[in-house]
mmCIF file with all atom_site columns, C-alpha atoms in Angstrom:
data_model
loop_
_atom_site.group_PDB
_atom_site.id
_atom_site.type_symbol
_atom_site.label_atom_id
_atom_site.label_alt_id
_atom_site.label_comp_id
_atom_site.label_asym_id
_atom_site.label_entity_id
_atom_site.label_seq_id
_atom_site.pdbx_PDB_ins_code
_atom_site.Cartn_x
_atom_site.Cartn_y
_atom_site.Cartn_z
_atom_site.occupancy
_atom_site.B_iso_or_equiv
_atom_site.pdbx_formal_charge
_atom_site.auth_seq_id
_atom_site.auth_comp_id
_atom_site.auth_asym_id
_atom_site.auth_atom_id
_atom_site.pdbx_PDB_model_num
ATOM 1   C CA . MET D 1 1   ? -15.620 25.351 13.961  1.00 80.00 ? 648 MET D CA 1
ATOM 2   C CA . HIS D 1 2   ? -12.784 25.552 16.739  1.00 84.00 ? 649 HIS D CA 1
ATOM 3   C CA . PHE D 1 3   ? -13.898 22.513 18.674  1.00 89.00 ? 650 PHE D CA 1
ATOM 4   C CA . GLY D 1 4   ? -15.032 20.212 15.381  1.00 88.00 ? 651 GLY D CA 1
ATOM 5   C CA . PHE D 1 5   ? -11.824 21.174 14.149  1.00 88.00 ? 652 PHE D CA 1
ATOM 6   C CA . ARG D 1 6   ? -10.028 20.042 17.621  1.00 90.00 ? 653 ARG D CA 1
ATOM 7   C CA . ALA D 1 7   ? -11.905 16.506 17.295  1.00 89.00 ? 654 ALA D CA 1
ATOM 8   C CA . LEU D 1 8   ? -10.942 16.297 13.798  1.00 90.00 ? 655 LEU D CA 1
ATOM 9   C CA . VAL D 1 9   ? -7.294  16.743 14.319  1.00 92.00 ? 656 VAL D CA 1
ATOM 10  C CA . ALA D 1 10  ? -6.914  14.994 17.790  1.00 92.00 ? 657 ALA D CA 1
ATOM 11  C CA . GLN D 1 11  ? -6.156  11.084 16.619  1.00 93.00 ? 658 GLN D CA 1
ATOM 12  C CA . PRO D 1 12  ? -3.732  12.199 13.916  1.00 93.00 ? 659 PRO D CA 1
ATOM 13  C CA . ASP D 1 13  ? -1.877  14.901 15.936  1.00 94.00 ? 660 ASP D CA 1
ATOM 14  C CA . GLU D 1 14  ? -1.164  11.991 18.831  1.00 94.00 ? 661 GLU D CA 1
ATOM 15  C CA . ARG D 1 15  ? -0.144  9.540  16.302  1.00 95.00 ? 662 ARG D CA 1
ATOM 16  C CA . LEU D 1 16  ? 1.993   12.223 15.017  1.00 96.00 ? 663 LEU D CA 1
ATOM 17  C CA . ALA D 1 17  ? 3.590   13.026 18.061  1.00 95.00 ? 664 ALA D CA 1
ATOM 18  C CA . LYS D 1 18  ? 4.703   9.444  18.887  1.00 96.00 ? 665 LYS D CA 1
ATOM 19  C CA . ILE D 1 19  ? 6.782   10.011 15.852  1.00 96.00 ? 666 ILE D CA 1
ATOM 20  C CA . ALA D 1 20  ? 7.797   13.487 16.690  1.00 96.00 ? 667 ALA D CA 1
ATOM 21  C CA . TYR D 1 21  ? 6.039   14.706 13.691  1.00 97.00 ? 668 TYR D CA 1
ATOM 22  C CA . SER D 1 22  ? 3.520   17.306 13.668  1.00 95.00 ? 669 SER D CA 1
ATOM 23  C CA . ARG D 1 23  ? 0.746   18.497 11.434  1.00 95.00 ? 670 ARG D CA 1
ATOM 24  C CA . VAL D 1 24  ? 2.532   19.804 8.521   1.00 96.00 ? 671 VAL D CA 1
ATOM 25  C CA . HIS D 1 25  ? 4.387   16.331 7.976   1.00 98.00 ? 672 HIS D CA 1
ATOM 26  C CA . HIS D 1 26  ? 0.581   14.974 7.683   1.00 97.00 ? 673 HIS D CA 1
ATOM 27  C CA . ARG D 1 27  ? -0.272  18.079 5.329   1.00 96.00 ? 674 ARG D CA 1
ATOM 28  C CA . VAL D 1 28  ? 2.790   17.424 3.380   1.00 98.00 ? 675 VAL D CA 1
ATOM 29  C CA . LEU D 1 29  ? 2.146   13.442 2.938   1.00 98.00 ? 676 LEU D CA 1
ATOM 30  C CA . TYR D 1 30  ? -1.627  14.219 2.435   1.00 97.00 ? 677 TYR D CA 1
ATOM 31  C CA . PHE D 1 31  ? -0.856  16.513 -0.674  1.00 98.00 ? 678 PHE D CA 1
ATOM 32  C CA . ILE D 1 32  ? 2.079   13.832 -2.137  1.00 98.00 ? 679 ILE D CA 1
ATOM 33  C CA . ALA D 1 33  ? -0.588  11.048 -1.743  1.00 98.00 ? 680 ALA D CA 1
ATOM 34  C CA . ARG D 1 34  ? -3.113  13.331 -4.066  1.00 97.00 ? 681 ARG D CA 1
ATOM 35  C CA . ASN D 1 35  ? -0.378  14.264 -6.589  1.00 97.00 ? 682 ASN D CA 1
ATOM 36  C CA . PRO D 1 36  ? 2.099   11.611 -6.801  1.00 97.00 ? 683 PRO D CA 1
ATOM 37  C CA . GLY D 1 37  ? 4.997   12.484 -8.927  1.00 97.00 ? 684 GLY D CA 1
ATOM 38  C CA . CYS D 1 38  ? 4.886   16.139 -8.649  1.00 97.00 ? 685 CYS D CA 1
ATOM 39  C CA . SER D 1 39  ? 7.704   18.394 -8.531  1.00 96.00 ? 686 SER D CA 1
ATOM 40  C CA . ILE D 1 40  ? 8.682   19.895 -5.344  1.00 95.00 ? 687 ILE D CA 1
ATOM 41  C CA . ASN D 1 41  ? 7.489   23.296 -7.453  1.00 95.00 ? 688 ASN D CA 1
ATOM 42  C CA . GLU D 1 42  ? 4.270   21.924 -8.028  1.00 96.00 ? 689 GLU D CA 1
ATOM 43  C CA . LEU D 1 43  ? 3.885   20.584 -4.345  1.00 97.00 ? 690 LEU D CA 1
ATOM 44  C CA . LEU D 1 44  ? 4.971   24.239 -3.034  1.00 96.00 ? 691 LEU D CA 1
ATOM 45  C CA . SER D 1 45  ? 2.103   25.779 -5.451  1.00 95.00 ? 692 SER D CA 1
ATOM 46  C CA . ILE D 1 46  ? -0.776  23.444 -4.349  1.00 94.00 ? 693 ILE D CA 1
ATOM 47  C CA . MET D 1 47  ? 0.106   23.738 -0.682  1.00 95.00 ? 694 MET D CA 1
ATOM 48  C CA . GLY D 1 48  ? 0.589   27.579 -0.971  1.00 92.00 ? 695 GLY D CA 1
ATOM 49  C CA . VAL D 1 49  ? 3.535   27.489 1.171   1.00 95.00 ? 696 VAL D CA 1
ATOM 50  C CA . SER D 1 50  ? 7.171   28.789 0.677   1.00 94.00 ? 697 SER D CA 1
ATOM 51  C CA . LYS D 1 51  ? 10.387  26.639 0.268   1.00 94.00 ? 698 LYS D CA 1
ATOM 52  C CA . GLN D 1 52  ? 11.258  27.430 3.792   1.00 95.00 ? 699 GLN D CA 1
ATOM 53  C CA . TYR D 1 53  ? 7.979   25.961 5.195   1.00 94.00 ? 700 TYR D CA 1
ATOM 54  C CA . LEU D 1 54  ? 8.283   23.070 3.295   1.00 95.00 ? 701 LEU D CA 1
ATOM 55  C CA . HIS D 1 55  ? 12.519  21.999 3.242   1.00 96.00 ? 702 HIS D CA 1
ATOM 56  C CA . ARG D 1 56  ? 12.904  20.686 7.050   1.00 97.00 ? 703 ARG D CA 1
ATOM 57  C CA . PRO D 1 57  ? 9.235   18.492 7.080   1.00 97.00 ? 704 PRO D CA 1
ATOM 58  C CA . LEU D 1 58  ? 10.130  17.282 3.641   1.00 97.00 ? 705 LEU D CA 1
ATOM 59  C CA . LYS D 1 59  ? 13.734  16.335 4.377   1.00 97.00 ? 706 LYS D CA 1
ATOM 60  C CA . GLN D 1 60  ? 12.789  14.680 7.730   1.00 98.00 ? 707 GLN D CA 1
ATOM 61  C CA . LEU D 1 61  ? 9.982   12.509 5.547   1.00 98.00 ? 708 LEU D CA 1
ATOM 62  C CA . VAL D 1 62  ? 12.681  11.533 3.155   1.00 98.00 ? 709 VAL D CA 1
ATOM 63  C CA . GLU D 1 63  ? 15.131  11.095 5.381   1.00 98.00 ? 710 GLU D CA 1
ATOM 64  C CA . ASP D 1 64  ? 12.987  8.424  7.639   1.00 98.00 ? 711 ASP D CA 1
ATOM 65  C CA . GLY D 1 65  ? 11.449  6.877  4.576   1.00 98.00 ? 712 GLY D CA 1
ATOM 66  C CA . TYR D 1 66  ? 7.702   8.173  3.965   1.00 98.00 ? 713 TYR D CA 1
ATOM 67  C CA . VAL D 1 67  ? 8.892   10.019 0.692   1.00 98.00 ? 714 VAL D CA 1
ATOM 68  C CA . LEU D 1 68  ? 10.999  9.250  -2.043  1.00 98.00 ? 715 LEU D CA 1
ATOM 69  C CA . LEU D 1 69  ? 12.772  11.917 -4.408  1.00 96.00 ? 716 LEU D CA 1
ATOM 70  C CA . LYS D 1 70  ? 13.471  10.655 -7.863  1.00 95.00 ? 717 LYS D CA 1
ATOM 71  C CA . THR D 1 71  ? 15.130  13.069 -10.604 1.00 94.00 ? 718 THR D CA 1
ATOM 72  C CA . ASP D 1 72  ? 12.855  13.875 -13.858 1.00 90.00 ? 719 ASP D CA 1
ATOM 73  C CA . CYS D 1 73  ? 13.511  11.647 -16.878 1.00 91.00 ? 720 CYS D CA 1
ATOM 74  C CA . GLU D 1 74  ? 13.421  14.720 -19.007 1.00 92.00 ? 721 GLU D CA 1
ATOM 75  C CA . ASP D 1 75  ? 14.596  17.863 -16.926 1.00 92.00 ? 722 ASP D CA 1
ATOM 76  C CA . LYS D 1 76  ? 17.324  16.599 -14.080 1.00 92.00 ? 723 LYS D CA 1
ATOM 77  C CA . ARG D 1 77  ? 16.749  19.838 -12.265 1.00 92.00 ? 724 ARG D CA 1
ATOM 78  C CA . ILE D 1 78  ? 13.135  18.490 -11.135 1.00 94.00 ? 725 ILE D CA 1
ATOM 79  C CA . LYS D 1 79  ? 12.781  15.988 -8.538  1.00 94.00 ? 726 LYS D CA 1
ATOM 80  C CA . ARG D 1 80  ? 9.443   14.438 -8.636  1.00 97.00 ? 727 ARG D CA 1
ATOM 81  C CA . ILE D 1 81  ? 8.031   13.437 -5.291  1.00 98.00 ? 728 ILE D CA 1
ATOM 82  C CA . HIS D 1 82  ? 6.441   9.867  -4.350  1.00 98.00 ? 729 HIS D CA 1
ATOM 83  C CA . LEU D 1 83  ? 5.628   8.305  -0.890  1.00 98.00 ? 730 LEU D CA 1
ATOM 84  C CA . THR D 1 84  ? 7.305   5.023  -0.253  1.00 98.00 ? 731 THR D CA 1
ATOM 85  C CA . GLU D 1 85  ? 4.778   2.192  0.888   1.00 98.00 ? 732 GLU D CA 1
ATOM 86  C CA . ARG D 1 86  ? 5.800   3.302  4.600   1.00 98.00 ? 733 ARG D CA 1
ATOM 87  C CA . GLY D 1 87  ? 4.300   6.844  3.663   1.00 98.00 ? 734 GLY D CA 1
ATOM 88  C CA . LYS D 1 88  ? 1.323   5.861  1.953   1.00 98.00 ? 735 LYS D CA 1
ATOM 89  C CA . ALA D 1 89  ? 0.615   3.344  5.190   1.00 98.00 ? 736 ALA D CA 1
ATOM 90  C CA . LEU D 1 90  ? 1.292   6.525  7.320   1.00 98.00 ? 737 LEU D CA 1
ATOM 91  C CA . GLU D 1 91  ? -0.787  8.714  5.335   1.00 97.00 ? 738 GLU D CA 1
ATOM 92  C CA . PHE D 1 92  ? -3.637  6.313  5.321   1.00 97.00 ? 739 PHE D CA 1
ATOM 93  C CA . ASP D 1 93  ? -3.526  5.732  9.197   1.00 95.00 ? 740 ASP D CA 1
ATOM 94  C CA . LEU D 1 94  ? -3.585  9.465  9.608   1.00 95.00 ? 741 LEU D CA 1
ATOM 95  C CA . SER D 1 95  ? -6.280  10.286 7.166   1.00 95.00 ? 742 SER D CA 1
ATOM 96  C CA . ASP D 1 96  ? -8.475  7.442  7.186   1.00 94.00 ? 743 ASP D CA 1
ATOM 97  C CA . ASN D 1 97  ? -10.117 8.269  10.612  1.00 90.00 ? 744 ASN D CA 1
ATOM 98  C CA . GLN D 1 98  ? -10.523 11.753 9.142   1.00 93.00 ? 745 GLN D CA 1
ATOM 99  C CA . ARG D 1 99  ? -12.728 10.523 6.113   1.00 94.00 ? 746 ARG D CA 1
ATOM 100 C CA . ALA D 1 100 ? -14.505 7.963  8.639   1.00 94.00 ? 747 ALA D CA 1
ATOM 101 C CA . ARG D 1 101 ? -15.459 10.765 10.968  1.00 94.00 ? 748 ARG D CA 1
ATOM 102 C CA . PHE D 1 102 ? -16.394 12.816 7.787   1.00 94.00 ? 749 PHE D CA 1
ATOM 103 C CA . GLN D 1 103 ? -18.498 9.929  6.693   1.00 96.00 ? 750 GLN D CA 1
ATOM 104 C CA . LYS D 1 104 ? -20.368 9.125  9.908   1.00 96.00 ? 751 LYS D CA 1
ATOM 105 C CA . VAL D 1 105 ? -21.142 12.884 10.530  1.00 95.00 ? 752 VAL D CA 1
ATOM 106 C CA . PHE D 1 106 ? -22.440 13.093 6.825   1.00 96.00 ? 753 PHE D CA 1
ATOM 107 C CA . ASN D 1 107 ? -24.459 10.069 7.426   1.00 97.00 ? 754 ASN D CA 1
ATOM 108 C CA . LEU D 1 108 ? -26.239 11.324 10.703  1.00 97.00 ? 755 LEU D CA 1
ATOM 109 C CA . ALA D 1 109 ? -27.078 14.754 9.126   1.00 97.00 ? 756 ALA D CA 1
ATOM 110 C CA . GLY D 1 110 ? -27.946 13.538 5.769   1.00 97.00 ? 757 GLY D CA 1
ATOM 111 C CA . PRO D 1 111 ? -27.149 14.789 1.908   1.00 96.00 ? 758 PRO D CA 1
ATOM 112 C CA . GLN D 1 112 ? -28.699 18.054 2.245   1.00 98.00 ? 759 GLN D CA 1
ATOM 113 C CA . ALA D 1 113 ? -26.691 19.117 4.936   1.00 96.00 ? 760 ALA D CA 1
ATOM 114 C CA . GLU D 1 114 ? -23.405 17.843 3.197   1.00 96.00 ? 761 GLU D CA 1
ATOM 115 C CA . ALA D 1 115 ? -24.151 19.462 -0.070  1.00 96.00 ? 762 ALA D CA 1
ATOM 116 C CA . GLY D 1 116 ? -24.404 22.459 1.990   1.00 96.00 ? 763 GLY D CA 1
ATOM 117 C CA . TRP D 1 117 ? -21.278 22.044 4.086   1.00 94.00 ? 764 TRP D CA 1
ATOM 118 C CA . ARG D 1 118 ? -19.115 21.408 0.608   1.00 94.00 ? 765 ARG D CA 1
ATOM 119 C CA . GLU D 1 119 ? -20.753 24.606 -0.787  1.00 95.00 ? 766 GLU D CA 1
ATOM 120 C CA . VAL D 1 120 ? -19.588 26.578 2.312   1.00 94.00 ? 767 VAL D CA 1
ATOM 121 C CA . MET D 1 121 ? -16.006 25.178 2.047   1.00 91.00 ? 768 MET D CA 1
ATOM 122 C CA . ARG D 1 122 ? -15.798 25.487 -1.800  1.00 92.00 ? 769 ARG D CA 1
ATOM 123 C CA . LEU D 1 123 ? -16.824 29.299 -1.096  1.00 92.00 ? 770 LEU D CA 1
ATOM 124 C CA . LEU D 1 124 ? -14.179 29.705 2.001   1.00 89.00 ? 771 LEU D CA 1
ATOM 125 C CA . ALA D 1 125 ? -11.619 28.643 -0.301  1.00 86.00 ? 772 ALA D CA 1
ATOM 126 C CA . GLU D 1 126 ? -12.540 30.398 -3.757  1.00 89.00 ? 773 GLU D CA 1
ATOM 127 C CA . PHE D 1 127 ? -12.576 33.636 -1.253  1.00 87.00 ? 774 PHE D CA 1
ATOM 128 C CA . GLY D 1 128 ? -10.526 32.923 1.237   1.00 68.00 ? 775 GLY D CA 1
ATOM 129 C CA . ASP D 1 129 ? -7.695  35.817 0.526   1.00 67.00 ? 776 ASP D CA 1
ATOM 130 C CA . ASP D 1 130 ? -10.082 38.466 0.338   1.00 59.00 ? 777 ASP D CA 1
#
């Protein structure tokens, strides 16, 4: 599992290092891309992390123009999180390689292997804290 994970993150890690970012920045971009307009508290819950964990990378992403915080129309205390066009491009660049790797491997392994892998991942997520 370690070697497979290492191969999966190698290219995104190289790209992130070139802009002085780390995997946490990729995670933040990934979850914002899949939950556009979520609040900061919703993002914390989705990611299962603390405010302290998220604060620095989110601040960097905002300052560097990858993420935009918008005040909620109904509740001014809530900030809604969106990727900018620049953020969408970076997230796509980082994640597309991983999607392509999975697709290639699933094509080679076949549909039964893919279904088995997906079930194992689902169970790991479901029972992750046990």
